Amino acid sequence: MKKIYILCIEDEPEVLEAIERDMGVLEDSFPLETAENTTEARQVIAEILEQGDHIGLILCDHVMPGENGVDLLVELNKQEKTRASRKVLVTGQAGLDATIQAVNEAELSHYVAKPWDPEKLIAAAKLLLTEYILETGLDPKPYMEVLDGARLLKAIHEKGLISDS
Amino acid sequence: MKLNKQTIALLLGLIGLVAPLLMPLEGLNFAGQITLGIFLMAAVFWLLEPIPIFATSVVVILLQVFFLSGQGLLGDYLGQIEGYSPQSFRDFYGTLASPIIILFLGGFCLAAASVKYGLDRNLTRWLLRPFGTRSQYVCLGLMVATATLSAFMSNTATTAMMITVVIPIIAQLDKADPFRKVVALCIPFAANIGGIATPIGTPPNAIALAALREQGIEITFSTWMMVAVPLVAVMLLVAWRLLLWIFPPATERFEVKFEGTLDKSPAAIGAYCVFGLTVLLWVTEALHGISSTVIAFIPIALLPALSVLDKSDIRGFSWEVLWLVAGGISLGLSLEQTGLAAWLVDLVSWGALSGFMLFAVFGAVGFGLALFISNTVAATILVPLAVGLGVSGAAGADFNMTILILVIAVTVSFPMVLPISTPPNAIAMSTGIIQTKDMARSGLIIGLCGFGVTLAFGVFYFPFFF
């Protein structure tokens, strides 16, 4: 079965650790990959896609050494295989311009201001991964218990997301 | 190349495809050998799923068109085989629009219209009303409503709708109350059982009907219902009592509220009328004599014409189910026509088995297969063998092919032991209310009862009709 990854790009080790801890509840269903900068992120993304797996959710910091996060998100939004990936900016320092760019050009799905409330972050991640599955039409059966079950059930009833076999 | 599970499955399938061509198989002509290869490959792919099951079905049609049709690569060569004439590629393509596929497409149109205008929810509301608020009768009501809807709609979509409504209500019950489990299990079980009730209830029915049509046996919609509805009714009652026995409820009263009112917009009225008309004409087939497969085109044409269904609704149909069924029908054509089915059947000496034992053997294999793989695929593999038994005359004089095929079609709907057994089971598991062992225990007992009841019906009740 193809896996759906969560990718986290963050240069500060303590912050990365906090996100890893919060996303741990989804780990069984959605493996987490991390990167410290955009260059490493591109490598990780290429590796995941090469295996034929999916990237469902990208949590990205803005201010990092080298290229900034919003530019990477804009680029990923232009690429076929990462367009549907839900993109989240996790930052304390993105200015208005960068944020506007992220919304308009990267179709940002969600904005998380540091410091965040873990429960809200997990809820957002579940919602965004549900949207990803609905948009891509992937088999929702393995994820129904962890994600937004009500929304998936609605899609099964109304859109035939799963059919009889 | 990495040797993962998918690659191994693909390789095994390809070995299955080629192997029968490399060994001499006595009594089987070259076309039969090719068909055996396609059959083995399809069986491996359907079992191990290196590619989606509906994709395997269309690959089957591709291989048939290229290697078994008179117009394919081997057309001239196949034409020289004594006593055999290859089929036209049109026959294989034709399965994609066979009358049975059109019947299902008609069903899809009705289901889409009723979901779009909430007819299914309103029907559930009305169906539940007479059952009051005593918890055990509410449970029976839920089962009757689920089974009724799933007889005309997809079992999976019906389960999703019922679960959506019911889960918030059972969430309010005491966590230790076994009634929660009863409710969460009665819905998928009733959906699986309800699919048996009509020809369009679930895809395995299509495989059986198509195979029978090929043999010149046409079963009307009303005959199917007369045969199947009593069985469904018995099994709903059995499942209901067994669930209450396995998980004795603590709650005395339980109320299910379906919100909403009847949509009275012109499009919705159109949907109700077409739905009512089509179902009425289907169940009265014996009176007017117009085939249900002909009537099925009424909703296909009228619902878009009345703007009840639009472009996006049509795109949303489960087309892959039709591909799955068409591939199954197409494979069945070659199995019979090349003599492979009869040849396979001859490998076993069936003469020693009574009619009842044949039902039991085929039913048991169907039940076992459908536990783990798609019910439709289980029927696809077994129904042609039943046809082979009938055609070759290997089974003795008292053998009734029609009933055997019906027994297969019905029993493959009963395995509901595991979450993977059927999509409705998977949906029920995702609620988190039941554990796999709850489903396995109750599903196994009820499934085996279903198997037993089907055998009894096959011996004592079906012969009144066939």
XYZ file of C-alpha atoms in Angstrom:
631
model
C 0.000 0.000 0.000
C 1.187 3.498 -0.807
C 2.041 5.573 2.228
C 0.960 9.142 2.880
C 3.740 11.153 4.513
C 3.729 14.228 6.684
C 6.751 16.405 5.970
C 8.067 18.905 8.486
C 10.658 21.515 7.505
C 12.152 23.407 10.450
C 15.684 24.581 11.241
C 15.432 24.802 15.039
C 15.898 21.358 16.629
C 13.692 22.149 19.674
C 10.783 23.256 17.494
C 11.198 20.243 15.225
C 11.150 18.000 18.269
C 7.927 19.613 19.501
C 6.224 19.079 16.147
C 7.441 15.482 16.001
C 6.005 14.901 19.441
C 2.627 16.418 18.541
C 2.379 14.586 15.233
C 3.286 11.343 17.005
C -0.395 10.469 17.443
C -0.716 10.194 13.661
C 2.574 8.349 13.176
C 0.998 4.882 12.787
C -1.071 6.018 9.824
C 1.017 8.863 8.459
C 4.811 8.485 8.726
C 6.664 11.704 9.476
C 9.744 12.914 7.595
C 11.757 15.939 8.625
C 14.176 18.349 6.978
C 16.282 21.176 8.388
C 16.251 23.365 5.317
C 14.704 23.625 1.883
C 17.552 21.817 0.132
C 17.173 18.819 2.387
C 13.394 19.082 2.012
C 13.655 18.774 -1.773
C 15.740 15.625 -1.393
C 13.276 14.089 1.032
C 10.348 14.963 -1.249
C 12.106 13.448 -4.257
C 12.794 10.241 -2.337
C 9.196 9.892 -1.146
C 7.787 10.505 -4.611
C 10.280 8.121 -6.175
C 8.896 5.296 -4.017
C 5.472 6.117 -5.421
C 4.284 7.364 -2.031
C 2.361 10.537 -1.305
C 2.994 13.699 0.654
C -0.278 14.599 2.319
C 0.812 17.417 4.565
C 3.748 19.827 4.607
C 4.443 21.799 7.778
C 6.964 24.482 6.914
C 8.827 27.157 8.818
C 9.341 30.485 7.081
C 12.634 31.987 8.226
C 15.426 29.470 7.753
C 19.065 29.714 6.723
C 19.216 29.839 2.922
C 15.951 29.915 1.014
C 12.816 30.818 2.965
C 9.846 28.514 3.496
C 7.247 30.410 1.485
C 9.337 30.241 -1.673
C 9.574 26.464 -1.311
C 5.811 26.163 -0.794
C 5.142 28.284 -3.880
C 7.443 26.053 -5.897
C 5.804 22.852 -4.566
C 2.385 24.211 -5.426
C 3.458 24.512 -9.049
C 4.559 20.895 -9.224
C 2.054 18.257 -10.248
C 2.783 15.743 -7.503
C 2.791 18.149 -4.587
C -0.025 20.456 -5.696
C -2.673 18.602 -3.696
C -0.394 18.299 -0.644
C -1.823 20.450 2.133
C 0.574 23.266 2.982
C 0.893 24.761 6.428
C 3.093 27.660 7.453
C 4.382 27.229 11.008
C 6.038 30.479 11.938
C 6.408 33.404 14.270
C 8.214 35.648 11.871
C 6.497 35.719 8.505
C 5.699 39.290 7.541
C 2.479 40.350 5.847
C 3.993 40.211 2.355
C 5.351 36.697 2.771
C 2.029 35.546 4.223
C 0.067 37.082 1.341
C 2.399 35.395 -1.112
C 1.898 32.060 0.646
C -1.891 32.396 0.498
C -2.045 33.587 -3.093
C 0.711 31.639 -4.757
C 1.181 28.536 -2.608
C -2.558 28.140 -1.854
C -1.656 27.915 1.799
C -4.131 25.671 3.631
C -3.429 26.736 7.186
C -1.347 29.148 9.261
C 0.075 28.136 12.618
C 1.602 30.866 14.770
C 4.337 29.876 17.204
C 3.840 28.908 19.945
C 0.927 26.660 19.064
C -1.699 24.666 20.916
C -0.880 20.984 20.243
C -4.535 19.958 20.205
C -5.399 22.555 17.611
C -2.426 21.571 15.493
C -3.455 17.889 15.532
C -7.061 18.789 14.733
C -5.893 20.898 11.810
C -3.600 18.137 10.569
C -6.466 15.622 10.638
C -8.755 17.964 8.749
C -6.122 18.733 6.118
C -5.221 15.074 5.601
C -8.930 14.282 5.207
C -9.140 16.945 2.512
C -6.058 15.505 0.837
C -7.617 12.042 0.675
C -10.898 13.409 -0.647
C -9.131 15.466 -3.312
C -6.863 12.685 -4.505
C -9.494 9.937 -4.247
C -7.123 7.613 -2.352
C -8.640 4.658 -0.529
C -9.844 6.129 2.780
C -10.434 2.797 4.522
C -7.109 2.653 6.417
C -7.543 6.210 7.703
C -11.192 6.447 8.648
C -10.624 5.906 12.328
C -7.885 8.530 12.720
C -9.212 11.223 10.394
C -12.496 13.094 10.091
C -14.693 9.988 9.864
C -17.956 11.898 9.470
C -16.656 13.744 6.448
C -15.310 10.567 4.848
C -18.623 8.766 5.484
C -20.464 11.628 3.781
C -18.215 11.267 0.747
C -18.776 7.499 0.698
C -22.533 8.023 0.787
C -22.789 10.933 -1.612
C -19.817 10.556 -3.914
C -19.266 6.810 -3.949
C -15.758 7.216 -2.494
C -15.808 3.461 -1.765
C -17.932 1.179 -3.916
C -19.178 -2.364 -3.483
C -16.854 -5.035 -4.681
C 14.016 -4.005 -9.328
C 13.119 -4.548 -5.681
C 11.452 -7.838 -4.918
C 8.531 -6.493 -2.912
C 5.099 -8.053 -2.510
C 3.715 -6.252 -5.530
C 6.492 -7.396 -7.843
C 6.189 -10.990 -6.666
C 2.426 -10.928 -7.282
C 2.972 -9.515 -10.767
C 5.571 -12.171 -11.565
C 3.351 -14.973 -10.262
C 0.516 -13.684 -12.422
C 2.718 -13.612 -15.500
C 3.933 -17.145 -14.782
C 0.290 -18.182 -14.536
C -0.382 -16.520 -17.870
C 2.425 -18.285 -19.723
C 2.700 -21.664 -17.963
C -0.376 -23.350 -19.531
C 1.043 -22.591 -22.997
C 4.289 -24.398 -22.265
C 2.883 -27.692 -21.073
C 0.766 -30.193 -22.960
C -2.689 -30.335 -21.441
C -4.600 -33.303 -22.695
C -8.098 -32.620 -23.914
C -7.640 -28.877 -24.025
C -7.201 -27.030 -27.330
C -4.845 -24.093 -27.800
C -7.593 -21.536 -27.217
C -8.388 -23.307 -23.971
C -4.728 -23.120 -22.970
C -4.663 -19.377 -23.603
C -7.861 -18.978 -21.599
C -6.398 -21.025 -18.761
C -3.397 -18.674 -18.750
C -5.628 -15.603 -18.607
C -7.752 -17.239 -15.900
C -4.706 -18.072 -13.749
C -3.230 -14.610 -14.169
C -6.533 -12.963 -13.288
C -6.992 -15.218 -10.264
C -3.507 -14.344 -8.952
C -4.039 -10.621 -9.546
C -7.481 -10.688 -7.943
C -6.169 -12.577 -4.921
C -2.982 -10.613 -4.311
C -4.060 -7.292 -5.843
C -0.790 -6.013 -7.312
C -3.100 -3.842 -9.422
C -6.670 -2.771 -8.565
C -9.242 -5.532 -9.096
C -11.176 -3.582 -11.731
C -7.922 -3.012 -13.639
C -7.353 -6.764 -13.721
C -10.831 -7.149 -15.210
C -10.120 -4.842 -18.122
C -6.693 -6.414 -18.653
C -8.614 -9.688 -19.051
C -10.721 -8.123 -21.810
C -7.570 -6.718 -23.454
C -5.906 -10.138 -23.486
C -9.057 -11.769 -24.833
C -9.344 -9.262 -27.663
C -5.689 -9.688 -28.619
C -5.226 -13.422 -28.139
C -8.628 -15.095 -28.269
C -10.688 -13.126 -30.769
C -10.854 -13.958 -34.470
C -9.579 -10.450 -35.206
C -6.668 -10.628 -32.759
C -3.027 -11.538 -33.265
C -3.749 -15.276 -33.336
C -7.057 -15.048 -35.202
C -6.056 -17.103 -38.244
C -4.307 -19.728 -36.186
C -7.218 -20.136 -33.765
C -9.576 -20.456 -36.744
C -7.768 -23.641 -37.844
C -8.432 -25.507 -34.601
C -10.795 -28.321 -35.331
C -14.275 -27.980 -33.939
C -13.606 -24.494 -32.631
C -14.339 -21.054 -33.989
C -12.870 -18.032 -32.213
C -15.223 -15.371 -30.946
C -15.445 -11.916 -32.425
C -13.761 -9.122 -30.478
C -17.229 -7.555 -30.410
C -18.392 -10.264 -28.024
C -15.728 -9.279 -25.489
C -16.328 -5.545 -25.892
C -20.039 -6.253 -25.775
C -19.795 -7.328 -22.155
C -19.136 -3.691 -21.229
C -22.632 -2.850 -22.431
C -24.305 -6.177 -21.795
C -27.937 -6.016 -20.663
C -26.854 -6.839 -17.113
C -24.398 -3.938 -17.081
C -27.199 -1.662 -18.328
C -29.404 -2.994 -15.535
C -26.750 -1.974 -13.013
C -26.256 1.393 -14.687
C -29.989 1.971 -14.306
C -29.597 1.114 -10.641
C -26.680 3.565 -10.328
C -28.832 6.337 -11.831
C -31.660 5.663 -9.378
C -29.252 5.488 -6.445
C -27.525 8.741 -7.424
C -30.883 10.505 -7.769
C -32.139 9.238 -4.435
C -28.945 10.279 -2.653
C -28.987 13.703 -4.321
C -32.559 14.469 -3.243
C -32.416 12.696 0.112
C -34.935 10.033 -0.865
C -32.881 7.386 0.918
C -32.936 9.341 4.189
C -36.662 9.972 3.945
C -37.365 6.349 3.153
C -35.361 5.366 6.224
C -37.409 7.766 8.337
C -40.665 6.174 7.163
C -39.366 2.652 7.447
C -38.197 3.211 11.018
C -41.430 4.764 12.271
C -43.432 1.558 12.888
C -40.638 0.092 15.015
C -41.198 2.399 17.989
C -38.523 3.107 20.610
C -37.868 -0.220 22.322
C -34.210 -0.812 21.688
C -34.428 -4.311 20.234
C -37.175 -3.294 17.804
C -35.335 -0.138 16.820
C -32.422 -2.411 15.959
C -34.710 -4.558 13.787
C -36.031 -1.375 12.189
C -32.510 -0.215 11.378
C -31.786 -3.589 9.821
C -34.967 -3.602 7.728
C -34.308 -0.046 6.525
C -30.654 -0.773 5.741
C -31.473 -3.989 3.901
C -34.264 -2.333 1.897
C -32.024 0.513 0.767
C -29.045 -1.721 0.041
C -31.265 -3.882 -2.150
C -31.421 -0.948 -4.581
C -28.337 1.088 -3.704
C -24.710 0.234 -3.055
C -24.297 -1.702 0.211
C -21.341 0.527 1.047
C -23.111 3.850 0.480
C -26.120 2.644 2.478
C -23.899 1.645 5.386
C -22.115 5.007 5.303
C -25.419 6.863 5.484
C -26.879 4.772 8.288
C -23.667 4.861 10.332
C -23.481 8.648 9.964
C -26.934 9.020 11.479
C -26.679 6.368 14.143
C -23.179 6.875 15.537
C -23.795 10.228 17.239
C -26.789 8.645 18.982
C -25.010 5.574 20.261
C -22.124 7.737 21.373
C -24.479 8.977 24.097
C -25.050 5.482 25.464
C -23.025 4.112 28.352
C -19.682 2.933 26.981
C -20.122 -0.468 28.646
C -23.530 -1.078 27.084
C -23.231 -3.921 24.548
C -26.119 -2.348 22.634
C -23.560 -0.001 21.083
C -21.974 -3.009 19.422
C -25.327 -4.401 18.333
C -26.144 -1.183 16.507
C -22.698 -0.775 14.952
C -22.771 -4.368 13.673
C -26.422 -4.690 12.648
C -26.037 -2.025 9.966
C -23.170 -3.517 7.905
C -24.594 -7.023 8.347
C -28.030 -5.916 7.149
C -26.420 -4.107 4.210
C -24.519 -7.239 3.177
C -27.658 -9.357 3.499
C -29.920 -6.789 1.801
C -27.786 -6.804 -1.340
C -29.050 -10.307 -2.050
C -32.676 -9.175 -2.341
C -32.721 -7.813 -5.899
C -30.728 -8.426 -9.091
C -29.137 -4.972 -8.724
C -28.451 -5.286 -4.993
C -24.781 -6.234 -5.238
C -22.352 -7.006 -8.107
C -22.088 -10.810 -7.606
C -25.764 -11.023 -8.568
C -24.795 -9.584 -11.956
C -22.201 -12.291 -12.538
C -24.820 -14.982 -11.870
C -27.482 -13.338 -14.041
C -25.088 -12.782 -16.927
C -23.858 -16.380 -16.868
C -27.448 -17.646 -16.839
C -28.388 -15.383 -19.758
C -25.518 -16.853 -21.772
C -27.148 -20.242 -21.211
C -30.474 -18.899 -22.383
C -31.941 -18.745 -18.892
C -33.449 -15.390 -18.104
C -34.509 -14.699 -14.518
C -36.964 -11.838 -14.188
C -36.563 -9.152 -11.559
C -39.700 -10.319 -9.827
C -38.662 -13.979 -9.865
C -35.302 -13.070 -8.346
C -37.084 -11.161 -5.608
C -39.541 -13.979 -4.945
C -36.580 -16.307 -4.594
C -34.321 -13.988 -2.600
C -36.540 -11.797 -0.425
C -37.770 -14.647 1.820
C -34.161 -15.711 2.314
C -33.163 -12.142 3.146
C -36.077 -11.828 5.571
C -35.145 -15.050 7.351
C -31.508 -14.010 7.594
C -32.342 -10.533 8.888
C -34.355 -12.097 11.676
C -31.622 -14.629 12.414
C -28.925 -11.920 12.449
C -31.088 -9.685 14.627
C -31.763 -12.350 17.258
C -28.167 -13.570 17.223
C -26.710 -10.084 17.682
C -29.014 -9.432 20.632
C -28.081 -12.812 22.057
C -24.326 -12.296 21.664
C -24.421 -8.710 22.966
C -27.419 -8.492 25.343
C -28.365 -4.801 25.507
C -28.657 -2.884 28.765
C -30.715 -0.064 27.269
C -34.490 -0.477 27.198
C -35.305 2.538 25.022
C -33.475 3.919 22.069
C -34.596 6.556 19.628
C -33.166 7.235 16.195
C -34.060 10.594 14.734
C -33.594 11.229 11.049
C -33.600 14.939 10.437
C -34.861 16.546 7.294
C -37.986 17.011 5.261
C -38.993 15.768 1.876
C -37.486 17.843 -0.918
C -40.397 19.095 -3.043
C -38.479 20.895 -5.785
C -39.474 19.952 -9.368
C -36.236 18.021 -9.907
C -36.799 16.071 -6.695
C -40.384 15.227 -7.710
C -38.983 14.045 -11.054
C -36.516 11.840 -9.217
C -39.253 10.274 -7.048
C -41.485 9.639 -10.073
C -38.760 7.992 -12.142
C -37.659 5.961 -9.122
C -41.205 4.813 -8.399
C -41.988 4.051 -12.031
C -38.812 2.061 -12.616
C -39.104 -0.008 -9.468
C -42.807 -0.610 -10.145
C -42.056 -1.816 -13.682
C -39.217 -3.981 -12.399
C -41.232 -5.801 -9.783
C -44.204 -6.303 -12.134
C -42.102 -7.801 -14.921
C -44.143 -10.995 -14.795
C -47.312 -9.022 -15.621
C -46.152 -6.936 -18.581
C -43.297 -9.107 -19.833
C -40.867 -6.266 -20.583
C -37.390 -7.323 -19.458
C -35.905 -5.515 -16.457
C -32.805 -4.867 -18.545
C -34.964 -2.917 -21.007
C -36.747 -1.003 -18.271
C -33.362 -0.098 -16.769
C -32.841 2.342 -19.606
C -35.790 4.473 -18.462
C -33.882 6.060 -15.538
C -30.691 6.245 -17.623
C -32.476 8.395 -20.177
C -35.093 10.212 -18.107
C -33.070 11.339 -15.105
C -30.603 13.390 -17.186
C -33.448 14.521 -19.471
C -35.374 15.884 -16.483
C -32.182 17.568 -15.179
C -32.387 15.395 -12.084
C -28.855 14.179 -12.719
C -26.238 16.446 -14.236
C -22.850 15.871 -15.780
C -20.990 15.717 -12.497
C -23.460 13.192 -11.057
C -22.851 10.910 -14.012
C -19.099 11.255 -13.607
C -19.515 10.257 -9.989
C -20.923 6.790 -10.747
C -18.857 3.790 -9.638
C -17.883 2.960 -13.198
C -15.087 0.716 -11.970
C -17.716 -1.668 -10.569
C -19.155 -2.043 -14.072
C -15.662 -2.748 -15.420
C -15.129 -5.323 -12.716
C -18.369 -7.090 -13.588
C -17.833 -6.816 -17.358
C -14.385 -8.390 -17.081
C -15.903 -11.196 -15.060
C -18.630 -11.789 -17.638
C -16.102 -11.666 -20.464
C -13.799 -14.175 -18.810
C -16.801 -16.441 -18.281
C -17.530 -16.313 -22.033
C -14.120 -17.714 -22.952
C -14.097 -20.255 -20.145
C -17.266 -21.756 -21.504
C -16.703 -21.260 -25.208
C -13.191 -22.746 -25.354
C -14.269 -25.738 -23.297
C -11.938 -24.790 -20.450
C -14.702 -24.698 -17.844
C -15.812 -28.218 -18.735
C -12.164 -29.355 -18.807
C -11.492 -27.933 -15.333
C -14.660 -29.516 -14.021
C -13.594 -32.881 -15.458
C -10.471 -32.848 -13.283
C -12.712 -33.818 -10.381
C -15.185 -36.647 -10.486
C -18.409 -34.994 -9.452
C -20.695 -37.865 -10.280
C -20.200 -39.212 -6.776
C -21.573 -36.024 -5.240
C -25.277 -35.474 -4.711
C -26.940 -32.218 -5.683
C -26.843 -31.104 -2.075
C -23.133 -31.857 -1.737
C -22.438 -29.809 -4.865
C -24.228 -26.827 -3.319
C -22.252 -27.369 -0.134
C -18.865 -27.621 -1.871
C -19.359 -24.623 -4.173
C -20.980 -22.622 -1.407
C -18.170 -23.371 1.027
C -15.480 -22.424 -1.481
C -17.380 -19.235 -2.354
C -17.774 -18.391 1.319
C -14.083 -19.008 1.981
C -12.890 -16.971 -0.987
C -15.201 -14.046 -0.302
C -13.924 -13.809 3.266
C -10.665 -12.481 1.927
C -11.298 -11.232 -1.595
C -13.968 -9.286 -3.412
C -17.365 -11.010 -3.415
C -17.707 -10.288 -7.118
C -14.389 -11.929 -7.883
C -15.337 -14.993 -5.845
C -18.494 -15.308 -7.944
C -16.515 -14.678 -11.140
C -14.198 -17.585 -10.398
C -16.892 -20.068 -9.343
C -19.868 -19.342 -11.593
C -18.144 -20.431 -14.854
C -17.222 -23.717 -13.185
C -20.868 -24.255 -12.291
C -21.721 -23.551 -15.928
C -19.037 -26.062 -16.935
C -20.646 -28.663 -14.711
C -23.984 -28.017 -16.353
C -22.691 -28.051 -19.912
C -20.409 -31.073 -19.583
C -23.074 -33.151 -17.881
C -20.445 -34.374 -15.430
C -22.715 -33.930 -12.450
C -25.416 -36.433 -13.195
C -29.037 -36.150 -14.195
C -30.569 -34.464 -11.150
C -28.119 -31.545 -11.331
C -29.716 -28.103 -11.455
C -27.249 -25.541 -12.811
C -29.492 -22.517 -12.239
C -29.877 -23.244 -8.560
C -26.164 -23.936 -8.116
C -25.333 -20.565 -9.667
C -27.833 -18.824 -7.410
C -26.439 -20.596 -4.372
C -22.960 -19.299 -5.292
C -24.217 -15.754 -5.841
C -26.009 -15.743 -2.496
C -23.317 -17.369 -0.359
C -20.591 -14.943 -1.476
C -22.621 -12.162 0.156
C -22.522 -13.824 3.575
C -18.875 -13.769 4.651
C -18.743 -10.775 6.973
C -16.260 -12.041 9.489
C -13.369 -9.649 8.974
C -13.131 -5.928 8.352
C -11.671 -6.744 4.928
C -14.479 -9.147 4.042
C -16.733 -6.388 2.704
C -16.549 -2.579 2.502
C -19.567 -2.190 4.858
C -17.637 -4.174 7.480
C -14.632 -1.883 7.046
C -16.833 1.166 7.562
C -18.357 -0.253 10.727
C -14.899 -1.016 12.129
C -13.797 2.564 11.549
C -16.345 3.792 14.083
C -14.083 2.475 16.837
C -17.134 1.078 18.660
C -16.430 -2.532 17.835
C -13.260 -4.562 17.921
C -12.211 -7.075 15.312
C -13.039 -9.935 17.678
C -16.621 -8.661 18.113
C -17.062 -8.633 14.358
C -15.318 -11.971 13.869
C -17.401 -13.762 16.493
C -20.821 -12.455 15.474
C -19.990 -12.335 11.753
C -18.814 -15.920 11.698
C -21.909 -17.245 13.480
C -24.299 -15.212 11.334
C -22.373 -15.929 8.131
C -22.428 -19.664 8.767
C -26.158 -19.472 9.499
C -26.518 -17.650 6.175
C -24.610 -20.419 4.456
C -26.824 -23.066 6.069
C -30.042 -21.213 5.304
C -28.938 -20.779 1.676
C -28.304 -24.508 1.333
C -31.712 -25.253 2.828
C -33.378 -22.782 0.467
C -31.411 -24.259 -2.448
C -32.740 -27.717 -1.670
C -36.296 -26.980 -0.533
C -37.386 -23.583 -1.884
C -35.499 -22.672 -5.090
C -36.730 -25.818 -6.933
C -40.263 -24.336 -6.915
C -38.993 -21.740 -9.383
C -36.309 -23.464 -11.467
